[in-house]
mmCIF file of C-alpha atoms in Angstrom:
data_model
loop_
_atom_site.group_PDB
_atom_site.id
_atom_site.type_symbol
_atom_site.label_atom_id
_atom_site.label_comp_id
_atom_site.label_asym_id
_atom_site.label_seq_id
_atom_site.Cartn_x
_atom_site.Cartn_y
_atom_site.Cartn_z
ATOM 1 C CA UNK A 1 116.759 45.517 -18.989
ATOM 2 C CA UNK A 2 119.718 44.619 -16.796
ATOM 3 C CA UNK A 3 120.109 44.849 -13.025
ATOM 4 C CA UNK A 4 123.047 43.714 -10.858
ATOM 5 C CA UNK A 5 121.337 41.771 -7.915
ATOM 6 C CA UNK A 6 122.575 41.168 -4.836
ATOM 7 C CA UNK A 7 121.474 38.658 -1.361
ATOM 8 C CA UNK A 8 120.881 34.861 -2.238
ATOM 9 C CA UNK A 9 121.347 35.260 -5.908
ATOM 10 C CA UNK A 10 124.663 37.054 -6.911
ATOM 11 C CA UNK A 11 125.019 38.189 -10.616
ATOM 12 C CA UNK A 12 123.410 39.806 -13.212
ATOM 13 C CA UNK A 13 119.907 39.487 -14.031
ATOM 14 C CA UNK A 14 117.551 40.231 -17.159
ATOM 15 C CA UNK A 15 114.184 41.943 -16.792
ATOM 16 C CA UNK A 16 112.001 41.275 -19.748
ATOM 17 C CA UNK A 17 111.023 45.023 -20.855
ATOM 18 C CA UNK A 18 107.179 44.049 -21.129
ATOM 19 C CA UNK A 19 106.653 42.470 -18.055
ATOM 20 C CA UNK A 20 109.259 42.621 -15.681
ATOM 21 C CA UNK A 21 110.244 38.888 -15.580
ATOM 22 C CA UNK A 22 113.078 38.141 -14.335
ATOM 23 C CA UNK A 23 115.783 35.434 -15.656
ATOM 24 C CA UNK A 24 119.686 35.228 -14.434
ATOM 25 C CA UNK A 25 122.128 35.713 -17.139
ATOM 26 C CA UNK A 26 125.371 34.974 -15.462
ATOM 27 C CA UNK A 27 126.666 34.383 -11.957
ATOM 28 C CA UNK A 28 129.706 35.943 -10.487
ATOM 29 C CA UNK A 29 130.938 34.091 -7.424
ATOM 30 C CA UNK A 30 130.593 34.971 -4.181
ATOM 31 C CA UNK A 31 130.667 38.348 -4.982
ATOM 32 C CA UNK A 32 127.661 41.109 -6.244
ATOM 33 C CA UNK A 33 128.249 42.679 -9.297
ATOM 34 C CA UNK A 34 128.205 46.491 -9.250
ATOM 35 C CA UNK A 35 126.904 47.079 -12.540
ATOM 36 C CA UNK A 36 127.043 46.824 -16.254
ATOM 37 C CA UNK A 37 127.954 48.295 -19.603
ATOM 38 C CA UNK A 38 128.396 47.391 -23.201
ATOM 39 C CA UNK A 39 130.314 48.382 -26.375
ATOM 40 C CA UNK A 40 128.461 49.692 -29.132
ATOM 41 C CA UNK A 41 127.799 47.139 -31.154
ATOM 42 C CA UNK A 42 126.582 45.202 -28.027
ATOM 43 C CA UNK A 43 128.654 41.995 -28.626
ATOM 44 C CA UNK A 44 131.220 42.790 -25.597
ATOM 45 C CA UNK A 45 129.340 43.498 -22.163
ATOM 46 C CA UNK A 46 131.000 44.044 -19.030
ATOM 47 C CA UNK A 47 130.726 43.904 -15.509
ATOM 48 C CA UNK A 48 132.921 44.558 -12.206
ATOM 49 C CA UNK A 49 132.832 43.450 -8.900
ATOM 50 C CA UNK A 50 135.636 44.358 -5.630
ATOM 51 C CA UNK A 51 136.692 41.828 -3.195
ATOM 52 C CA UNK A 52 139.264 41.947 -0.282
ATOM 53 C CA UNK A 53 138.578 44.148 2.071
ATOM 54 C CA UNK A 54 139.870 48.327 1.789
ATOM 55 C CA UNK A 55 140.391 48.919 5.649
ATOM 56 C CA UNK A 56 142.937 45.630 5.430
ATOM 57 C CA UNK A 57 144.621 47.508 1.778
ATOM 58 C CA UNK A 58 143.467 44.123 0.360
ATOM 59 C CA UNK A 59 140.540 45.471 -1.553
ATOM 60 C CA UNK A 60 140.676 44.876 -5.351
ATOM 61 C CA UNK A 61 138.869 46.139 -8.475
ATOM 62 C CA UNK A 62 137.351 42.706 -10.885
ATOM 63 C CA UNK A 63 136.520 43.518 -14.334
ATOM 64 C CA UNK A 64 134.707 41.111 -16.348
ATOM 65 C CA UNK A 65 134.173 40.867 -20.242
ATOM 66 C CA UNK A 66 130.794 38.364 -20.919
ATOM 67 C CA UNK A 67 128.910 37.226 -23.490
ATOM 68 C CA UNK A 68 125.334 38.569 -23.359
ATOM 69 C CA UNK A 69 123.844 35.752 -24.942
ATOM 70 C CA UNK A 70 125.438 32.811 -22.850
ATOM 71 C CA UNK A 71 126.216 34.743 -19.809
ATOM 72 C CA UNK A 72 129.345 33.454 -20.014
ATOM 73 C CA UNK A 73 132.194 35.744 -18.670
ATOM 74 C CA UNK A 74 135.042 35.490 -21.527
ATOM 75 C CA UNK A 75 137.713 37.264 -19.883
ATOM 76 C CA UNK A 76 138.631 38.977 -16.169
ATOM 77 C CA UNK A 77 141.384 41.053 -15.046
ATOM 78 C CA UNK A 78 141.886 43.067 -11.737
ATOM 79 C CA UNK A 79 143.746 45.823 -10.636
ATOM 80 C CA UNK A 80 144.043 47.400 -6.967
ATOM 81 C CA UNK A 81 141.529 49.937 -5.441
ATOM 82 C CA UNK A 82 137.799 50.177 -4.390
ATOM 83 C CA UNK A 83 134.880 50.906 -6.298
ATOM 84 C CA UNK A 84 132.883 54.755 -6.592
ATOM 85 C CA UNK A 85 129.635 52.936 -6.616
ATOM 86 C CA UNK A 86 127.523 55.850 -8.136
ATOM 87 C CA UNK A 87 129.124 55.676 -11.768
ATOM 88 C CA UNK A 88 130.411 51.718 -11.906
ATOM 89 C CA UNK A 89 131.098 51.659 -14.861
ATOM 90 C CA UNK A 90 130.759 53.509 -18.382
ATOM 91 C CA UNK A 91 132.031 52.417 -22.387
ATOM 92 C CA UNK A 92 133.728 55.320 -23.629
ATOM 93 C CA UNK A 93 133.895 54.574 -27.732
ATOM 94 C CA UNK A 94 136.323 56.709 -29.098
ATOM 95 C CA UNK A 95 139.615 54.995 -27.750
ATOM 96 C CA UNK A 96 137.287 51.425 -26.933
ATOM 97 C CA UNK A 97 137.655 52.526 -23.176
ATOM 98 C CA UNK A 98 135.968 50.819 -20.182
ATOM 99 C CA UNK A 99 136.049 53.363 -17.506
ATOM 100 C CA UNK A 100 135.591 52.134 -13.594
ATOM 101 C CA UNK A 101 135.940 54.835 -10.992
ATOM 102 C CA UNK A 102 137.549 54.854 -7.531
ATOM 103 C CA UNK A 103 137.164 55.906 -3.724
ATOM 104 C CA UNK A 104 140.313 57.997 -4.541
ATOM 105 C CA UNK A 105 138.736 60.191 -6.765
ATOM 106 C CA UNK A 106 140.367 59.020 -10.260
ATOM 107 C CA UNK A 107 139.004 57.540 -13.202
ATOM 108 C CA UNK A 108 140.732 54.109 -14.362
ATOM 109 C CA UNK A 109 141.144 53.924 -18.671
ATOM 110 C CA UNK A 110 140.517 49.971 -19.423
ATOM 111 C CA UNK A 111 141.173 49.097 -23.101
ATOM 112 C CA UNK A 112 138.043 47.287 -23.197
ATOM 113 C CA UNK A 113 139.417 44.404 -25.760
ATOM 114 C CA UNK A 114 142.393 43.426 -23.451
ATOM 115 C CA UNK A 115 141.288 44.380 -20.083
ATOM 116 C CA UNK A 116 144.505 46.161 -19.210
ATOM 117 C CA UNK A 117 145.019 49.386 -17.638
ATOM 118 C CA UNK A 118 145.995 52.134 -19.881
ATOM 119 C CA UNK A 119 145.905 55.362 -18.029
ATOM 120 C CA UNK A 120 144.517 56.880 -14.664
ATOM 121 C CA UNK A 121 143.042 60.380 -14.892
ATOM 122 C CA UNK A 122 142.063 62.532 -11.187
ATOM 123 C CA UNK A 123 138.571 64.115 -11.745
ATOM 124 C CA UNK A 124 138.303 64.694 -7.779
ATOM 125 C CA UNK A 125 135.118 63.581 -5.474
ATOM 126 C CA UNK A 126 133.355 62.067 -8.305
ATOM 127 C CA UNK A 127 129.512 62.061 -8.076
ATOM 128 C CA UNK A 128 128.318 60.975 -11.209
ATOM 129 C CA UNK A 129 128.992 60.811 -14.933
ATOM 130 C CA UNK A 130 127.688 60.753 -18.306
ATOM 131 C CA UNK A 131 129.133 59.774 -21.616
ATOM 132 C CA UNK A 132 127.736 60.810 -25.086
ATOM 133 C CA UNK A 133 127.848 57.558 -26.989
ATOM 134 C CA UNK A 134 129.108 59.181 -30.115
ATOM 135 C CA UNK A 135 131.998 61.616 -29.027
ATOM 136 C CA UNK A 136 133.066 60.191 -26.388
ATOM 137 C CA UNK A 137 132.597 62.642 -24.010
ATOM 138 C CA UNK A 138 132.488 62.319 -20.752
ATOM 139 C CA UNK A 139 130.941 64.200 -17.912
ATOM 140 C CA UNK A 140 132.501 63.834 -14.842
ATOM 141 C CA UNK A 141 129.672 65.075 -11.898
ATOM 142 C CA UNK A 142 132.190 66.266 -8.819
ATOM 143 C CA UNK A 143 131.074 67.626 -5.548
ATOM 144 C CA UNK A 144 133.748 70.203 -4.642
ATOM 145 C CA UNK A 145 133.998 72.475 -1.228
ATOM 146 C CA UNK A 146 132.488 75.819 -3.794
ATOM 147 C CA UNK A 147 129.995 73.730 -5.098
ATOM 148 C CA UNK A 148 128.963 70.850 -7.548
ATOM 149 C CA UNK A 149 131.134 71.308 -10.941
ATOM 150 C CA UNK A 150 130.636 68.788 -14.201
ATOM 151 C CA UNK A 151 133.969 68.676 -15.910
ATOM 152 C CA UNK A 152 134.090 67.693 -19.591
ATOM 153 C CA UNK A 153 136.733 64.859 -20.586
ATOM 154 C CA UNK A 154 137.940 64.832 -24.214
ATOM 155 C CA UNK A 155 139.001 61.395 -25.176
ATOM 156 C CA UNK A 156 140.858 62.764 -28.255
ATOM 157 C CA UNK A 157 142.880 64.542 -26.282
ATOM 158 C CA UNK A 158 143.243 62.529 -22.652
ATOM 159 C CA UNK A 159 142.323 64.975 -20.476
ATOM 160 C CA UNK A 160 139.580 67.910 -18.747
ATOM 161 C CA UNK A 161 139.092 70.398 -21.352
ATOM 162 C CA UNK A 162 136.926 72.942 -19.766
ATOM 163 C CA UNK A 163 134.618 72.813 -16.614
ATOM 164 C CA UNK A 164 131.049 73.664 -15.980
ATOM 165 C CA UNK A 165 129.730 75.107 -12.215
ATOM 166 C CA UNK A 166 126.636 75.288 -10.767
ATOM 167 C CA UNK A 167 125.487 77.927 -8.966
ATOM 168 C CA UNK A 168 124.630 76.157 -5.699
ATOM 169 C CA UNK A 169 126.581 75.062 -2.507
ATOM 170 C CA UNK A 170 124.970 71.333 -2.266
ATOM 171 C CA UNK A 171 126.298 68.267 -3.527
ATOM 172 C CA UNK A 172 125.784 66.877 -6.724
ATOM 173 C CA UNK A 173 123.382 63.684 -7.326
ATOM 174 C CA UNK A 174 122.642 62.474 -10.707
ATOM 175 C CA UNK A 175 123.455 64.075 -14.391
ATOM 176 C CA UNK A 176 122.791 63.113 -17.707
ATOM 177 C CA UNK A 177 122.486 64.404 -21.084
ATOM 178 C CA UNK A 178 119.728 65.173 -23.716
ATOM 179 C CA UNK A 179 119.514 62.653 -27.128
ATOM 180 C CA UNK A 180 120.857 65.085 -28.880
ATOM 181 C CA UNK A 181 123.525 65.968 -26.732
ATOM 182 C CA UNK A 182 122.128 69.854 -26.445
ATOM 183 C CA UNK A 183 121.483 70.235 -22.801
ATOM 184 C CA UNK A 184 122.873 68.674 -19.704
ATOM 185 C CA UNK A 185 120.529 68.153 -16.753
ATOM 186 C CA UNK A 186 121.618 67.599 -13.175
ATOM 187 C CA UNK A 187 120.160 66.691 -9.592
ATOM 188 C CA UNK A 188 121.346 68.083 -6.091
ATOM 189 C CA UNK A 189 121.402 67.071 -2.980
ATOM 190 C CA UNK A 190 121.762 68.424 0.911
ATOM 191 C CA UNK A 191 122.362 65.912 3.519
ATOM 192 C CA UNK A 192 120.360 68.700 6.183
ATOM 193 C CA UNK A 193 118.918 71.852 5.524
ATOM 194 C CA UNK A 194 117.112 72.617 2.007
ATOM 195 C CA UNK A 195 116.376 70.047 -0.275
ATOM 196 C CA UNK A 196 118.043 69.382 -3.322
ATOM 197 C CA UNK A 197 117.528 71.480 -6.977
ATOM 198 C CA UNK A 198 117.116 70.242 -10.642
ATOM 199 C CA UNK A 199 119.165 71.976 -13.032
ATOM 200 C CA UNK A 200 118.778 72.189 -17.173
ATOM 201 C CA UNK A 201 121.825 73.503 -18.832
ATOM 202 C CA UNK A 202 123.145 74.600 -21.965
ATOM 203 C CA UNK A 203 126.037 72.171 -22.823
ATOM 204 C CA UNK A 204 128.383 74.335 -24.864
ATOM 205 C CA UNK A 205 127.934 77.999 -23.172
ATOM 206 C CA UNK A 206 127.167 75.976 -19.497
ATOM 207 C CA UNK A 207 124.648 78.512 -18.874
ATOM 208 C CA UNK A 208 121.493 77.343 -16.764
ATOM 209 C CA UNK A 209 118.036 77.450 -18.622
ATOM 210 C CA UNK A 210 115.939 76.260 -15.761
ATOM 211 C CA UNK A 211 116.133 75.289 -12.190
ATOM 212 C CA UNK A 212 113.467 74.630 -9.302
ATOM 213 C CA UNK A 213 113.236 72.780 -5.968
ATOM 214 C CA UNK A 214 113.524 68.857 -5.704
ATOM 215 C CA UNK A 215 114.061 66.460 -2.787
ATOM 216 C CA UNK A 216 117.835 65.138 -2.384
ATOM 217 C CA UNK A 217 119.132 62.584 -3.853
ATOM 218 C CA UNK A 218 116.900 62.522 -7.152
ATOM 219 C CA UNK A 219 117.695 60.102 -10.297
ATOM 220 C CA UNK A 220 117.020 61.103 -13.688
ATOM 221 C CA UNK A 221 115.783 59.520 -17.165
ATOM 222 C CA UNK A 222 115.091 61.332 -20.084
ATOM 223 C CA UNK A 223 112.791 60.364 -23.174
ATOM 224 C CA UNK A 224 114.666 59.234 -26.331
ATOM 225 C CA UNK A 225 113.007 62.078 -28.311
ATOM 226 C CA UNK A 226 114.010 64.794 -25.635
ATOM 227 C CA UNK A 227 110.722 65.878 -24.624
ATOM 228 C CA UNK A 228 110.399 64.429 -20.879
ATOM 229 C CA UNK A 229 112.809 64.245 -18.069
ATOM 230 C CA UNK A 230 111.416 62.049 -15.229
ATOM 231 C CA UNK A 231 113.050 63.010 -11.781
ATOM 232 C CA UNK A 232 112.306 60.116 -8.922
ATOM 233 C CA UNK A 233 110.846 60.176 -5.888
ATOM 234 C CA UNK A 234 113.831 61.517 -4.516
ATOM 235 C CA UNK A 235 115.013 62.841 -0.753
ATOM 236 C CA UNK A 236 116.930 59.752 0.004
ATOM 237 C CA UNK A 237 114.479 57.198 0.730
ATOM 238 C CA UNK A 238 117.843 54.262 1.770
ATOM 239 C CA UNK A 239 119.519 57.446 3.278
ATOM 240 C CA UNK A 240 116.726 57.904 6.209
ATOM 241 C CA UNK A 241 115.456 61.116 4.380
ATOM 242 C CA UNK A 242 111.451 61.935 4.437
ATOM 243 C CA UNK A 243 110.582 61.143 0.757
ATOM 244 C CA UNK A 244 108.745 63.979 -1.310
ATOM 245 C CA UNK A 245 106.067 61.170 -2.332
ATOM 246 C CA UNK A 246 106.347 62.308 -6.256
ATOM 247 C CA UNK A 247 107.671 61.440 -9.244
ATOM 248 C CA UNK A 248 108.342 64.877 -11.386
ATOM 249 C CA UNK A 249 107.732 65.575 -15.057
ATOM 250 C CA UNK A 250 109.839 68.190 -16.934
ATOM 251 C CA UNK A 251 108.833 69.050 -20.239
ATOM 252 C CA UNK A 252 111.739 70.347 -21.628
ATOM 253 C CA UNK A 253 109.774 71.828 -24.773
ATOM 254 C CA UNK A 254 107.570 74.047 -22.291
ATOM 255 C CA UNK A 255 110.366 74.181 -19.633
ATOM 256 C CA UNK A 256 107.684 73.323 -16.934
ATOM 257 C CA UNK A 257 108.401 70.555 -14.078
ATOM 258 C CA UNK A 258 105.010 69.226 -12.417
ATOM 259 C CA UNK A 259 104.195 66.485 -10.357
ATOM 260 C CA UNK A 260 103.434 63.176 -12.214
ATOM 261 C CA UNK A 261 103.229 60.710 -9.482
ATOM 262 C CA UNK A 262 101.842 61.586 -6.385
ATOM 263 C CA UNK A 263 102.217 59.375 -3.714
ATOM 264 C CA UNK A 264 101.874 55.427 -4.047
ATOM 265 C CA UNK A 265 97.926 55.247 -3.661
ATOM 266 C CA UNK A 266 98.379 56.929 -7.052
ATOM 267 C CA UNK A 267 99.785 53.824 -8.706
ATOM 268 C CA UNK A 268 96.782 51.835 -7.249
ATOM 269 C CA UNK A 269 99.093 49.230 -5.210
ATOM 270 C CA UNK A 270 97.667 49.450 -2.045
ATOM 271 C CA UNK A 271 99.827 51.918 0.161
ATOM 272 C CA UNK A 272 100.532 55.858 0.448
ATOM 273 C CA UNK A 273 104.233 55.622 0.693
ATOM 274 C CA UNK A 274 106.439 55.525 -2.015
ATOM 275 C CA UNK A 275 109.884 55.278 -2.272
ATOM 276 C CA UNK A 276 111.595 55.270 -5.883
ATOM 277 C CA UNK A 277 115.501 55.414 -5.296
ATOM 278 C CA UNK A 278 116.284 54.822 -8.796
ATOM 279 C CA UNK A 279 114.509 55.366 -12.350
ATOM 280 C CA UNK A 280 115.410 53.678 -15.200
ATOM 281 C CA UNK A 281 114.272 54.929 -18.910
ATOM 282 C CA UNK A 282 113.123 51.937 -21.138
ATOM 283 C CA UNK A 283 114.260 52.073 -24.884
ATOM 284 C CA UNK A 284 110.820 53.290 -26.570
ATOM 285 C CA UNK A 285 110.011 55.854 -24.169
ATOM 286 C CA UNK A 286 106.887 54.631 -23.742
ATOM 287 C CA UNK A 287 107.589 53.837 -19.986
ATOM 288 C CA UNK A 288 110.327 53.696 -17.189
ATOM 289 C CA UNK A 289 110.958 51.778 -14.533
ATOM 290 C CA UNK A 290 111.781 52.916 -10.980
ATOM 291 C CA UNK A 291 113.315 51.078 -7.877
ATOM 292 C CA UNK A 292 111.070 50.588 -4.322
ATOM 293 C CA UNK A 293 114.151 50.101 -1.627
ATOM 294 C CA UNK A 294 111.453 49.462 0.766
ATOM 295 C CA UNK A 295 111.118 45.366 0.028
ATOM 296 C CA UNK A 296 114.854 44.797 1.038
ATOM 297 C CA UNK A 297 114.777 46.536 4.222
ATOM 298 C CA UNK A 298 112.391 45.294 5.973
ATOM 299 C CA UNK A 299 110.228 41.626 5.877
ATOM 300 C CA UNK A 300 106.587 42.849 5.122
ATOM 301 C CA UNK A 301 104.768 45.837 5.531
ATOM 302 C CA UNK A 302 101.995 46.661 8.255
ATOM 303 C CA UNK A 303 99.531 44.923 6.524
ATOM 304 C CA UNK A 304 101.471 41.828 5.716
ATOM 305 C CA UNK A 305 101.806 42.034 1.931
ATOM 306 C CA UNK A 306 104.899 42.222 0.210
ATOM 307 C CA UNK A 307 105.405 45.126 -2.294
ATOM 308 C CA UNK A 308 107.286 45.268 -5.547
ATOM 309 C CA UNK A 309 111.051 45.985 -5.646
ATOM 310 C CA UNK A 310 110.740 47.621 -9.344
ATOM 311 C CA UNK A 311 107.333 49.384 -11.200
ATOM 312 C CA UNK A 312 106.835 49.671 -14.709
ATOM 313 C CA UNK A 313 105.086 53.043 -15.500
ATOM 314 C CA UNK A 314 103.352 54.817 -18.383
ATOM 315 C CA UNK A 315 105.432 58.119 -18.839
ATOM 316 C CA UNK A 316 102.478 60.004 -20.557
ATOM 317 C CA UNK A 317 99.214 58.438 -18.482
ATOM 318 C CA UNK A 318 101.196 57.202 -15.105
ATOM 319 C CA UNK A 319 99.720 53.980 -15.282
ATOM 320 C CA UNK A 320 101.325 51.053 -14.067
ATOM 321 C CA UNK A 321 102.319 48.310 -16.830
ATOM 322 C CA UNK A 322 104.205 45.737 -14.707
ATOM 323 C CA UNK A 323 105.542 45.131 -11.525
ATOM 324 C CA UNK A 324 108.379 42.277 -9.891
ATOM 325 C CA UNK A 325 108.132 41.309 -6.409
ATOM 326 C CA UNK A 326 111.298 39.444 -5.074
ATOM 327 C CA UNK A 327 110.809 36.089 -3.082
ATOM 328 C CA UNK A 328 110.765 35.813 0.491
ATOM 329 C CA UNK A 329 112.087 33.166 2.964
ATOM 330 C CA UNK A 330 109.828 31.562 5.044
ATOM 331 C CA UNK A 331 110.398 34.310 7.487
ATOM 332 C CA UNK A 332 109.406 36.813 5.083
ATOM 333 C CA UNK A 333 112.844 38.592 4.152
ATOM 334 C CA UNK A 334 113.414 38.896 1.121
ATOM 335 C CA UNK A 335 116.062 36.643 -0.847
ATOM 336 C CA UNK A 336 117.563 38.950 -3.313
ATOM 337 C CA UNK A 337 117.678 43.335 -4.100
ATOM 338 C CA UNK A 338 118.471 45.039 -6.549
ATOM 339 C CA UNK A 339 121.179 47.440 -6.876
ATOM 340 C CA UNK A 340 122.071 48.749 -10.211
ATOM 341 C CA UNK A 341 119.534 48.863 -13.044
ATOM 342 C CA UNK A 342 120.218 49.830 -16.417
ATOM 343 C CA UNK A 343 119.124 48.918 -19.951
ATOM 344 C CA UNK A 344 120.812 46.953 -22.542
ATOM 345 C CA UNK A 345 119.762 44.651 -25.884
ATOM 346 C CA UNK A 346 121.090 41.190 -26.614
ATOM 347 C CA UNK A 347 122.737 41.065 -29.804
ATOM 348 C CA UNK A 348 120.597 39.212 -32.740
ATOM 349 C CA UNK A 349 121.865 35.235 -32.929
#
């Protein structure tokens, strides 16, 4: 598992799957890296990171091809612009495409050998995307003034082929697609007023299968075999939103979402709150990850003990597996966050 990590440690880090220990695999300087992807065959990773500043038109776009193994970054390039931090980055096969997104609303076409810029496409107020690993679709998640819409991008053909909407006025959140590349499932959210909805949807007709009630702001991660979608404790926990507490369970056999985490006490850590920003799938299914903001925003709780940054669950008995708790200073802060998480597999020597 791979997390770009940001404070007193810049750069990318690897989380052993079992037991959430941590290790640095490469450093980028000065800068935090916004996230990473890799090519298929998982030789080529990639990174990105902005520097400059966007109010001053210096800002600029760093792309970085590394070896997973070493850490070592092989080859960099840069272009102008500012990152869309909610989809860094994404591998697009078909055409060997690295795909970064802007402020501007456009996605940028990287041949991902060369690092050059190859074409620009404008998908509008970009949200989110997914990419099915095979096809090489992509779907762009936009947030648009009649509602969230997911266009479809065909890389055979360069362009937006057809466009899905969702029947709701709030803003999209989070999107991703089913193993086998039936169904599409989305999050949204509502920055006041009602909460935010989770949607199942039928990817060729676009037709919605299911939908209920979720806080803002959710994440998803699906099962490899299709049966589970895990929806975080959502409602915005780094965006001053009241949390919902939960951590939701859809079985998308039965087509029922109940609560599968309910509160923290439930994880037996020793508080009530929890805050889970971001969930992360691992590989076998057998359990996910999710993020706790809480650690980097403040130095320790009431009861002066530090709490884990990321939580290792059981997805069929909720049990916790493994947890990582950053250092702290000798005032207590802590000395490094994480802020993308993702997983990935190093390449046999």
């Amino acid at each position: 598992m791979v997390a770009s990590v940001g404070g007193d440690a810049d750069g990318l880090w690897r989380f052993d799957p079992e037991t959430l220990e941590p290790a640095p695999i490469t450093e980028v300087p000065d800068r935090t890296p916004i996230g990473v992807a890799s090519s298929l065959d998982r030789e080529r990773w990639y990174t990105a990171w902005g520097t400059g500043n966007r109010f001053e038109g210096s800002a600029r776009k760093v792309l970085a091809a590394f070896n997973p193994t070493s850490g070592r970054i092989m080859k960099r390039a840069s272009v102008a612009g500012s990152f869309k931090g909610r989809a860094p980055l994404l591998y697009e096969p078909v055409n060997d495409h690295l795909v970064v997104f802007d402020l501007d609303g456009s996605a940028q076409f990287f041949d991902a050998a060369t690092l050059e810029l190859e074409h620009e496409l404008s998908v509008g107020p970009l949200e989110g995307a997914a990419v099915d690993p095979e096809r090489g679709e992509i779907y762009f998640g936009v947030s648009t003034e009649s509602g969230p819409q997911i266009r479809v991008y065909d890389p055979n053909e360069a362009k937006v082929t057809r466009t899905i909407s969702l029947p709701d006025k709030l803003g999209l959140s989070d999107l991703t697609l089913s193993p086998d590349k039936r169904y599409l499932f989305a999050t949204t959210w509502s920055s006041l007023g009602p909460p935010g909805r989770f949607y199942m949807m039928d990817v060729q007709s676009g037709e919605v299968l299911f939908t209920s009630q979720v806080g803002s702001y959710a994440e998803l991660a699906v099962t490899p075999n299709g049966r589970y979608v895990f929806i975080d404790c959502p409602a915005g926990g780094m965006l001053e939103h009241v949390p919902t507490n939960q951590v939701l369970r859809f079985d998308t056999q039965r087509r029922e979402l109940t609560v599968f985490i309910d509160g923290g006490e439930a994880l037996e850590l020793g508080y009530e709150a929890l805050i889970a920003d971001k969930i992360t799938m691992l590989p076998n299914g057998g359990a996910f990850v999710i993020r706790n903001p809480r650690p980097a925003r403040i130095r320790l709780d009431d009861d002066g003990q530090a709490r884990p940054a990321l939580i290792k669950v059981d997805t069929e008995t909720a049990e916790v597996l493994a947890t990582y708790t950053p250092e702290r200073d000798k005032e207590g802060y802590v000395k490094s966050y994480i802020l993308h998480l993702g997983t990935a597999t190093v390449p046999d020597p």
